[in-house]
Coordinates of C-alpha atoms and ligand atoms in Angstrom, one line a residue:
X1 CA -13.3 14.1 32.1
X2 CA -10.0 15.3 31.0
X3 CA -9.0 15.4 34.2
X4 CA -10.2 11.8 35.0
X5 CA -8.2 10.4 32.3
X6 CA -5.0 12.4 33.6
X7 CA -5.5 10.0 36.7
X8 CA -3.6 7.6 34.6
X9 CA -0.5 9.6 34.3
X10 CA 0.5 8.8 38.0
X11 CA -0.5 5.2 38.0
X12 CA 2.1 3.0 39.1
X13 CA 0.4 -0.1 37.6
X14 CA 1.3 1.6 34.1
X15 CA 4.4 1.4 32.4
X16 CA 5.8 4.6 30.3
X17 CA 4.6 2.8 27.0
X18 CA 1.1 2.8 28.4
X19 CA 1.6 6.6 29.7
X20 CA 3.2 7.9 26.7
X21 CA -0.2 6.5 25.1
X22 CA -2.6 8.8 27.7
X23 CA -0.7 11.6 27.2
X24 CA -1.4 11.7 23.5
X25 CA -5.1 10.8 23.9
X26 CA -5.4 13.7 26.0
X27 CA -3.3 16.1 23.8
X28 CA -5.6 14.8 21.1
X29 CA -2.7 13.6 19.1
X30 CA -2.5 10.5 16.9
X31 CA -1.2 7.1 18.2
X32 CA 1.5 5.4 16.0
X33 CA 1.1 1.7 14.2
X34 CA 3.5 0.4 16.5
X35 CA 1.5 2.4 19.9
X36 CA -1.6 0.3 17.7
X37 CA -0.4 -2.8 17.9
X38 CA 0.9 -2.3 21.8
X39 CA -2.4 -1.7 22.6
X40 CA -3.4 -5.2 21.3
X41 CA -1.0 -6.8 23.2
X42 CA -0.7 -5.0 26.3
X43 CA -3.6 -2.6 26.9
X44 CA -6.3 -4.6 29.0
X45 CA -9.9 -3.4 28.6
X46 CA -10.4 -1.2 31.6
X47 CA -7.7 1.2 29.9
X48 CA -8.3 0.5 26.5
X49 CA -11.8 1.3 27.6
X50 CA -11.3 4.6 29.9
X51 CA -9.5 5.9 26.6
X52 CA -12.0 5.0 23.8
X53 CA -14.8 6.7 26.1
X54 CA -12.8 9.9 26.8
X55 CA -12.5 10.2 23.2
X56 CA -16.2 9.2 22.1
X57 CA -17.2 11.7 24.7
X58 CA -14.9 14.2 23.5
X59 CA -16.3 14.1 19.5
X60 CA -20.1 12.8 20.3
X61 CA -20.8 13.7 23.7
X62 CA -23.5 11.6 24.9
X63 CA -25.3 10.9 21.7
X64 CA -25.9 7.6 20.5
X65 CA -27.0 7.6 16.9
X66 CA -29.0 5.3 15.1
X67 CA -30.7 4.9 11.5
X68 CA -34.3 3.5 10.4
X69 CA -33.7 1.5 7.3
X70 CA -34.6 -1.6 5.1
X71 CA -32.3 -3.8 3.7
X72 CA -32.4 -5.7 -0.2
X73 CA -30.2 -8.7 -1.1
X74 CA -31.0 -9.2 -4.8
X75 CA -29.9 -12.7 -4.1
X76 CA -28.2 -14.9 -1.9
X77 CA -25.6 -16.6 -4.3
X78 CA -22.5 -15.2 -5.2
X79 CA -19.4 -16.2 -8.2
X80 CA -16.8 -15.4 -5.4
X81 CA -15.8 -18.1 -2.5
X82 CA -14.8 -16.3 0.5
X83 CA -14.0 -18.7 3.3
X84 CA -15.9 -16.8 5.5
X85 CA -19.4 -16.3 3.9
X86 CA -22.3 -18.1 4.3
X87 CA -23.2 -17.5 0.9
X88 CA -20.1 -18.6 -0.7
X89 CA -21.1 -22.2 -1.0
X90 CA -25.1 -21.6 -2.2
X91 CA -24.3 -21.5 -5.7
X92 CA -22.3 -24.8 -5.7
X93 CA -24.3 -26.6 -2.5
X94 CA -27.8 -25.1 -1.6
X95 CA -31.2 -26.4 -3.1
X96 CA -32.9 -24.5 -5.2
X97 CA -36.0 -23.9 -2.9
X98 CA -33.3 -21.9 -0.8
X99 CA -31.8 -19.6 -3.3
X100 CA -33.1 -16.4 -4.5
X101 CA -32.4 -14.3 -7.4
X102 CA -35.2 -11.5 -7.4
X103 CA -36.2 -9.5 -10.3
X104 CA -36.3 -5.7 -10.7
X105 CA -39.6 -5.9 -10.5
X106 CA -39.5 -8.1 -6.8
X107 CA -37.1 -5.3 -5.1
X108 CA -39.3 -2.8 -6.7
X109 CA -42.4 -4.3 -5.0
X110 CA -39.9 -4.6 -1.2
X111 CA -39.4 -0.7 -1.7
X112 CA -43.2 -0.3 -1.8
X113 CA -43.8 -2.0 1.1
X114 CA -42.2 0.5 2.8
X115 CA -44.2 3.6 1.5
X116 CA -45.8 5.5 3.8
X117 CA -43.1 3.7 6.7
X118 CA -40.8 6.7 8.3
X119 CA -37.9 4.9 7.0
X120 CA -35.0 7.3 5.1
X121 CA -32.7 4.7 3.9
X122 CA -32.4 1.6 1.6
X123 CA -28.9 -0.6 2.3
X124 CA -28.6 -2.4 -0.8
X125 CA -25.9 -5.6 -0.6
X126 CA -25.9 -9.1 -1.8
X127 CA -24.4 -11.7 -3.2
X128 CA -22.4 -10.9 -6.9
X129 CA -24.0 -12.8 -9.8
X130 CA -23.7 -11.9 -13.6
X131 CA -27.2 -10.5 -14.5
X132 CA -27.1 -8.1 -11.8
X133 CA -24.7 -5.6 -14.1
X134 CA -24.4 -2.3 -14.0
X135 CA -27.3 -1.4 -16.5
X136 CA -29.3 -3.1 -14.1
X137 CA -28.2 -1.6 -11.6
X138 CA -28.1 1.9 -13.4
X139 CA -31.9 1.2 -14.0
X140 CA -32.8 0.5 -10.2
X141 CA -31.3 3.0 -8.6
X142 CA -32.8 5.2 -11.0
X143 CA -36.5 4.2 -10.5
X144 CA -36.0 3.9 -6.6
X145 CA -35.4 8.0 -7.0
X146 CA -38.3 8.1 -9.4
X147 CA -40.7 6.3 -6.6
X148 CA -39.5 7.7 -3.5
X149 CA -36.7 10.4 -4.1
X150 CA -36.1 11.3 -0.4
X151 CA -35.1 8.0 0.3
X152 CA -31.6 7.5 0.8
X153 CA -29.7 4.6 -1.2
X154 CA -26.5 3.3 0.0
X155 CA -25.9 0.6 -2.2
X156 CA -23.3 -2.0 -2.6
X157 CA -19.6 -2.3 -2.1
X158 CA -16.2 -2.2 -4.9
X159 CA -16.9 -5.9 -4.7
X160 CA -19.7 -5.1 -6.4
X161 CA -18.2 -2.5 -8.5
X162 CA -15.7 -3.7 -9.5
X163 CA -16.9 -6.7 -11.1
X164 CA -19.7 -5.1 -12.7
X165 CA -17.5 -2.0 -14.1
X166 CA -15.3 -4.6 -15.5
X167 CA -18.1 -6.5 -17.2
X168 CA -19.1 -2.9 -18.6
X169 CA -15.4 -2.4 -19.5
X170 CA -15.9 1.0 -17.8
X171 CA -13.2 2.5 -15.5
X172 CA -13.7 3.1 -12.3
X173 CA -13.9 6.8 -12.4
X174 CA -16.6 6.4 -15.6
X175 CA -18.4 3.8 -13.5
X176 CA -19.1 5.6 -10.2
X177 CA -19.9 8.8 -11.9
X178 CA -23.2 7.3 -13.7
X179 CA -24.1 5.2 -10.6
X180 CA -23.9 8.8 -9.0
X181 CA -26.1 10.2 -11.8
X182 CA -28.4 6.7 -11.5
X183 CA -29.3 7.4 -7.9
X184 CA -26.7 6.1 -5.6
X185 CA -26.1 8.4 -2.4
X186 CA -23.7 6.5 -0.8
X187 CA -21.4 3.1 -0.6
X188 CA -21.5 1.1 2.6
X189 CA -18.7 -0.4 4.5
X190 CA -18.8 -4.1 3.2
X191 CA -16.4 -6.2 1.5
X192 CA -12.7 -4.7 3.2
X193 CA -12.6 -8.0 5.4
X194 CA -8.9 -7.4 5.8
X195 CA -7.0 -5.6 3.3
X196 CA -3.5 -7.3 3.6
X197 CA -3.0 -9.6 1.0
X198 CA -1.4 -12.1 3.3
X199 CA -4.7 -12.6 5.0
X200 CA -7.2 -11.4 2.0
X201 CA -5.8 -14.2 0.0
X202 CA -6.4 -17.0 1.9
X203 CA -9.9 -15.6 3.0
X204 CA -11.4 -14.0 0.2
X205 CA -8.9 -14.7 -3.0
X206 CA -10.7 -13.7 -6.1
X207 CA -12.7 -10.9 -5.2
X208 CA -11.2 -6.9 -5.7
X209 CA -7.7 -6.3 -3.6
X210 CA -7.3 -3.9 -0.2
X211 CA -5.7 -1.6 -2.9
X212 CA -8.7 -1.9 -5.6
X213 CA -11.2 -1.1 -2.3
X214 CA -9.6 1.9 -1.6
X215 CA -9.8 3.4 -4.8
X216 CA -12.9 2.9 -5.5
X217 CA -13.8 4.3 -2.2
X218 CA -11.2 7.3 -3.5
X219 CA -13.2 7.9 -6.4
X220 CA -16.4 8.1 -4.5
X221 CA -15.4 10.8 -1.8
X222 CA -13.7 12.6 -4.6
X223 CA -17.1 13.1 -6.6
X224 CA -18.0 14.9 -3.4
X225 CA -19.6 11.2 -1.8
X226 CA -19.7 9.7 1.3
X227 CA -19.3 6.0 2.5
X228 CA -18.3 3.7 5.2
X229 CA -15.6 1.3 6.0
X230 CA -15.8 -2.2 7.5
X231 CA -12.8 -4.3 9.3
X232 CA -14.3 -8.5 9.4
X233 CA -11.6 -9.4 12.5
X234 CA -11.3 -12.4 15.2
X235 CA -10.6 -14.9 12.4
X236 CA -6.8 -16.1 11.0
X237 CA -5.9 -12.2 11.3
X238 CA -2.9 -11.1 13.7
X239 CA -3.2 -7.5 15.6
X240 CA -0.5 -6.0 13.0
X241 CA -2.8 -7.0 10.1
X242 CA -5.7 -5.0 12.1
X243 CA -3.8 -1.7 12.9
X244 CA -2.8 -2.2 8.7
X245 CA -6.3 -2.3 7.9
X246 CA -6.7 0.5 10.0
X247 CA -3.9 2.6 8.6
X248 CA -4.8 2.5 5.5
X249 CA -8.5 3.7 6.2
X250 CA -6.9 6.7 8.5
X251 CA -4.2 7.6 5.5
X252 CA -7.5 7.6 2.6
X253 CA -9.3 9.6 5.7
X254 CA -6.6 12.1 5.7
X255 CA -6.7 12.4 2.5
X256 CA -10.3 12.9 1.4
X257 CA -12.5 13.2 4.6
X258 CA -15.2 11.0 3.1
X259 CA -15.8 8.0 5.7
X260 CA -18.3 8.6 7.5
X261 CA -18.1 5.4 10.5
X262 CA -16.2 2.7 11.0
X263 CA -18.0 -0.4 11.7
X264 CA -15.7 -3.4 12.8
X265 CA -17.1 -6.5 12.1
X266 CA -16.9 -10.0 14.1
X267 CA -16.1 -13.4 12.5
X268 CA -19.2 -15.8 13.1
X269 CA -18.3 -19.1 12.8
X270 CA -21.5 -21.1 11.5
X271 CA -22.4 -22.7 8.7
X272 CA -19.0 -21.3 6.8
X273 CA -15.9 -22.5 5.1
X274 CA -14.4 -21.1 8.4
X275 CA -16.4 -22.5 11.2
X276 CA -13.2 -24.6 13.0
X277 CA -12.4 -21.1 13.8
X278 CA -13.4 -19.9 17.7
X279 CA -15.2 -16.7 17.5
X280 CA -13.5 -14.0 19.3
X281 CA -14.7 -13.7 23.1
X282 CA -16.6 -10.0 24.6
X283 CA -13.6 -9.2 26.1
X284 CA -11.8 -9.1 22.9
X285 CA -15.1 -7.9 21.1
X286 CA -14.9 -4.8 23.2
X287 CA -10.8 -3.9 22.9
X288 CA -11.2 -4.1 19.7
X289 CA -13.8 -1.2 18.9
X290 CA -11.9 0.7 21.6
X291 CA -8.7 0.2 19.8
X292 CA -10.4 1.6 16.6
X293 CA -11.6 4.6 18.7
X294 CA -8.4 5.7 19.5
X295 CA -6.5 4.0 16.4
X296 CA -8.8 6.2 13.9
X297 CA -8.9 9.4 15.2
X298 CA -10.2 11.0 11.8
X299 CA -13.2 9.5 11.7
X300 CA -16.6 10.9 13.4
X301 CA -17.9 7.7 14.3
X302 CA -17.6 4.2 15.2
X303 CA -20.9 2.1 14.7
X304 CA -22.0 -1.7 15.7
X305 CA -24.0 -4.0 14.2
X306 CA -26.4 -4.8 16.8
X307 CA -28.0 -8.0 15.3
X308 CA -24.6 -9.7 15.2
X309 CA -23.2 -9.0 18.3
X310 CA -25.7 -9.1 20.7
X311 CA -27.6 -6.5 22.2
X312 CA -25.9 -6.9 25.4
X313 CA -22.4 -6.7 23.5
X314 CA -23.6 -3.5 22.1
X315 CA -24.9 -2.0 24.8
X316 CA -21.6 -2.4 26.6
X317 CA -19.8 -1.1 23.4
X318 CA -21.2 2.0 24.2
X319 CA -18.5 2.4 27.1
X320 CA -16.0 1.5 24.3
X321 CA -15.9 3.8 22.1
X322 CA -19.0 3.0 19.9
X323 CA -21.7 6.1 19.7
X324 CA -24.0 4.5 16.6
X325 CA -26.3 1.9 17.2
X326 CA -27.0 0.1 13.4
X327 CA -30.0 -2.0 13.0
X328 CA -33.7 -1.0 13.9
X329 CA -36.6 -2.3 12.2
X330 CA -36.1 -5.1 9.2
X331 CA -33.1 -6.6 10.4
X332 CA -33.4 -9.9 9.2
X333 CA -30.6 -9.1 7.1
X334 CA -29.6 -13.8 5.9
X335 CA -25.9 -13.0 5.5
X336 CA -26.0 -12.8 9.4
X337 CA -28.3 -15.0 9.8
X338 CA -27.2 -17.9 8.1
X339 CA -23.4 -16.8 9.8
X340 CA -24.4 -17.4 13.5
X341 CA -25.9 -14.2 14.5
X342 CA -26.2 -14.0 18.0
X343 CA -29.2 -12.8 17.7
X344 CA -32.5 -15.4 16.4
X345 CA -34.6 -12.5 15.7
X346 CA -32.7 -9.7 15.2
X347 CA -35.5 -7.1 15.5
X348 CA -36.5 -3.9 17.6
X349 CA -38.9 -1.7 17.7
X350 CA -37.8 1.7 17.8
X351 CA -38.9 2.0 21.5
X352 CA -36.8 -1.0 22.1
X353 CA -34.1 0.5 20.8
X354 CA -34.2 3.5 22.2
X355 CA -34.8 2.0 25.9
X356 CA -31.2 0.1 25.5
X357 CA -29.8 3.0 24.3
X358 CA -31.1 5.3 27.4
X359 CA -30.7 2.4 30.1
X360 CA -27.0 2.7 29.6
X361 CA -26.9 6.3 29.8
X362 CA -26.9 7.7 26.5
X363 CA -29.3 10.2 24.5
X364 CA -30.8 7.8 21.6
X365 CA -30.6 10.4 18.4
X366 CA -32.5 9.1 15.1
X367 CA -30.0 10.3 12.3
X368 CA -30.2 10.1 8.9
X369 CA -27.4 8.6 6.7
X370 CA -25.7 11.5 6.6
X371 CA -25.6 11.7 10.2
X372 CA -28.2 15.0 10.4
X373 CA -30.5 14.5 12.9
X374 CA -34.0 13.7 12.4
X375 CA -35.4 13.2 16.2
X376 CA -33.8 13.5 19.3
X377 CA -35.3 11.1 21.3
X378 CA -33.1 11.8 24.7
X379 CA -36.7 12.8 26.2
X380 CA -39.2 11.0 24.1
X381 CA -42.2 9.2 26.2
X382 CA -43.6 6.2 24.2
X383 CA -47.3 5.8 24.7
X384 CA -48.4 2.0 25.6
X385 CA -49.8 1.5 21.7
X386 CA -46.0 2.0 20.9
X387 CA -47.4 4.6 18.3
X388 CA -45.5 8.1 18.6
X389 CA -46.0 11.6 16.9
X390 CA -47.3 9.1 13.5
X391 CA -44.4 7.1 13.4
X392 CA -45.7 3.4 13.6
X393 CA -44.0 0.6 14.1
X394 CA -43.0 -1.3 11.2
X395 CA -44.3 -5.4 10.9
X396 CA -41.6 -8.1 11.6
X397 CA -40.6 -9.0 7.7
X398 CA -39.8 -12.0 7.6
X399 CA -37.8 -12.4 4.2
Ligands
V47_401 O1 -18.4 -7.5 3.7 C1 -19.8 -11.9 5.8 C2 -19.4 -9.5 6.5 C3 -20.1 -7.7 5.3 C4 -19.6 -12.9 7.7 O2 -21.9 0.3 5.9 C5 -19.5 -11.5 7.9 O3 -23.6 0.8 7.2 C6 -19.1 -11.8 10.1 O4 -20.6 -4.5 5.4 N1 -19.1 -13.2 10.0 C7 -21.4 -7.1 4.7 N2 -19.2 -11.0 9.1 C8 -22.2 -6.2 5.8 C9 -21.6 -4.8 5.9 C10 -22.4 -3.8 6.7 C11 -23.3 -4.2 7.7 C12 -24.0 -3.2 8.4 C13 -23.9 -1.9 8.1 C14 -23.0 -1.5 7.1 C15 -22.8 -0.1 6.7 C16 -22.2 -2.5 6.4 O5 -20.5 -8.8 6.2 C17 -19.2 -8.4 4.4 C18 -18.4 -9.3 5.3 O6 -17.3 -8.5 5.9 N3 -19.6 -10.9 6.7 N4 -19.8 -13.1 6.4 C19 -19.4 -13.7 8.8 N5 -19.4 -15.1 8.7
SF4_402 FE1 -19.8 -13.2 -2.3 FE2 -19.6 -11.2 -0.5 FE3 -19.9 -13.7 0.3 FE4 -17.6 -13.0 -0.7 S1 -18.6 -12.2 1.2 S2 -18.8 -14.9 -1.2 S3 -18.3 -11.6 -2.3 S4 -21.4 -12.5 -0.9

């Protein structure tokens, strides 16, 4: 493969910019911010592409990960406005019969519909609303473990945190120790949108700052925990204000090896304070998580959200860079939904899955969050009742 990519050295359709660029790919040296933002402007997709393959082949090989999970929103409205959420305007526009606020007890009673169900994660995220505060949140958690304690909960974001911490008048390093203690395994990606404040503060004003994300994703990977990050792109952003994003996730990386995957996230347009905005096109869909293949060269991993980009999209990403697959079973996840997902029912079986996965040449691996392996399914035959080894295929929840 090495070899393939050295092809590119000798081109005469590349300039020394682009060349300069191989040559460090293949060294396995980092790009620069300003090689970044070159590759926005002038690297078209075939050599974004070649480049973002040659490095997911050289950290992940063929394998294609992905996760069975569930999701919970504890509810759908939200104190914070950001342009580009769906759920920004429920709490001042939707009807009543839309909005949900559930109870302990009615996200106890969704993790128990999933007993029994070879699932090993619960993605906790939602809207941010004053009763859900961190003794609540503390007690949750905390009975989750006491029901199931195998299952893995990666549960909300320093939006969250933040504001809950603060309402507890807690610091941050006091706060994410006792969620730690409560139950919490890990933080996803959510709620980084785009950490400049040029952009963050015409987008999403009033909830915690780039720097205030960071930390609290600091303070996490220094009690020995891991998370995710998130980029929300194709929206008012320029390319400089995506390789800063990205800079400031690879110089945290550096620092404390605790992201796990990067998971960049497309604007979708409907139903939104935002919606005059064109989404971005596949073309530009695809650059960009091959740009964050090469741009972030310390992490492991660089996931997409099936469900909002299309299955086609994603299986395509797979050439660019991408080697995790998110979204499986329960994917009905409303802030997509209600956002313009491009998919109308955004689930899969497992087989289903794993057939995109393999029709595109990959090995399909079921991981767990921490990225050990729980089946390699590179070989698997499905039998025609879609049941396999006892795993069973999960109902289409339709929450
Ligand atoms: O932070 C909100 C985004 C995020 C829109 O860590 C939108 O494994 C596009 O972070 N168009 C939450 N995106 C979801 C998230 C996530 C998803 C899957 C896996 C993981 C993980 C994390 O959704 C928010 C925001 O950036 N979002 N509205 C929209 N209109
Ligand atoms: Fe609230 Fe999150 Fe939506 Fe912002 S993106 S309005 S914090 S739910």
């Amino acid at each position: 493969m090495s070899k393939d990519l050295s092809v590119l050295l000798d081109s005469p359709h590349l300039s020394d910019a682009h060349k300069a660029i191989v040559q460090k790919v293949l060294n396995g040296e980092r790009i620069t911010f300003d090689e970044g933002v070159f590759l926005y402007e002038h690297g078209e997709l075939a050599f974004v592409g070649a480049l973002a393959n040659f490095i997911r082949e050289r950290k992940n090989g063929n394998q294609t990960f992905f996760n069975r999970n569930f999701h919970i929103e504890p509810t759908n409205l939200c104190v914070y406005d950001c342009k580009f959420c769906s759920y920004s305007r429920l709490i001042k526009q939707r009807s009543d019969t839309d909005a949900w606020a559930f109870s302990m007890e009615d996200m106890m009673n969704i993790v128990r519909k999933y007993d029994g169900q070879p699932v090993t994660e619960v993605h906790i995220v939602g809207g941010v609303l004053p009763q859900y505060d961190l003794p609540f949140y503390l007690e949750f958690f905390g009975k989750i473990k006491q029901h199931r304690p195998s299952l893995h909960v990666k549960a909300l974001t320093p939006v969250e945190y933040h504001y809950i911490f603060k309402k507890a008048k807690v610091t941050y390093e006091e706060g994410m120790k006792m969620i730690k203690e409560a139950g919490c395994d890990s933080m996803p990606g959510g709620g980084a949108e785009i950490f400049h404040p040029e952009i963050r503060e015409q987008i999403a004003a009033d909830k915690c700052t780039g720097e205030q994300w960071l930390r609290i994703h600091e303070i996490w990977h220094e009690l020995g925990m891991r998370s995710n990050a998130t980029m929300l792109y194709g929206h008012i952003e320029r390319f400089e204000h995506r390789i800063d994003h990205m800079d400031e996730l690879r110089q945290l990386q550096d620092k404390t090896g605790g992201f796990q995957t990067f998971i960049p996230l497309k604007f979708r347009n409907q139903d939104n304070q935002m919606s005059h905005i064109p989404e971005s096109t596949a073309v530009e869909d695809l650059r960009n998580y091959a740009i964050s293949r090469i741009y972030l060269d310390n992490f492991d991993h660089i996931k997409t959200y099936w469900p909002m980009i299309g299955r086609t999209t994603a299986q395509l990403s797979l050439a660019f860079g991408v080697d995790d697959l998110d979204g499986t079973i329960d994917d009905t996840t409303k802030i997509y939904s209600m956002a313009g997902s491009e998919e109308q029912n955004p689930v899969l079986t497992t087989q289903q899955l794993v057939d995109m996965i393999r029709k595109v040449g990959r090995q399909p691996i079921e991981r767990d969050t921490l990225y050990h392996v729980v089946q390699d399914f590179t070989d698997v035959e499905f039998a025609e009742d879609k049941e396999f080894r006892g795993y069973v295929e999960l109902p289409v929840i339709n929450n």
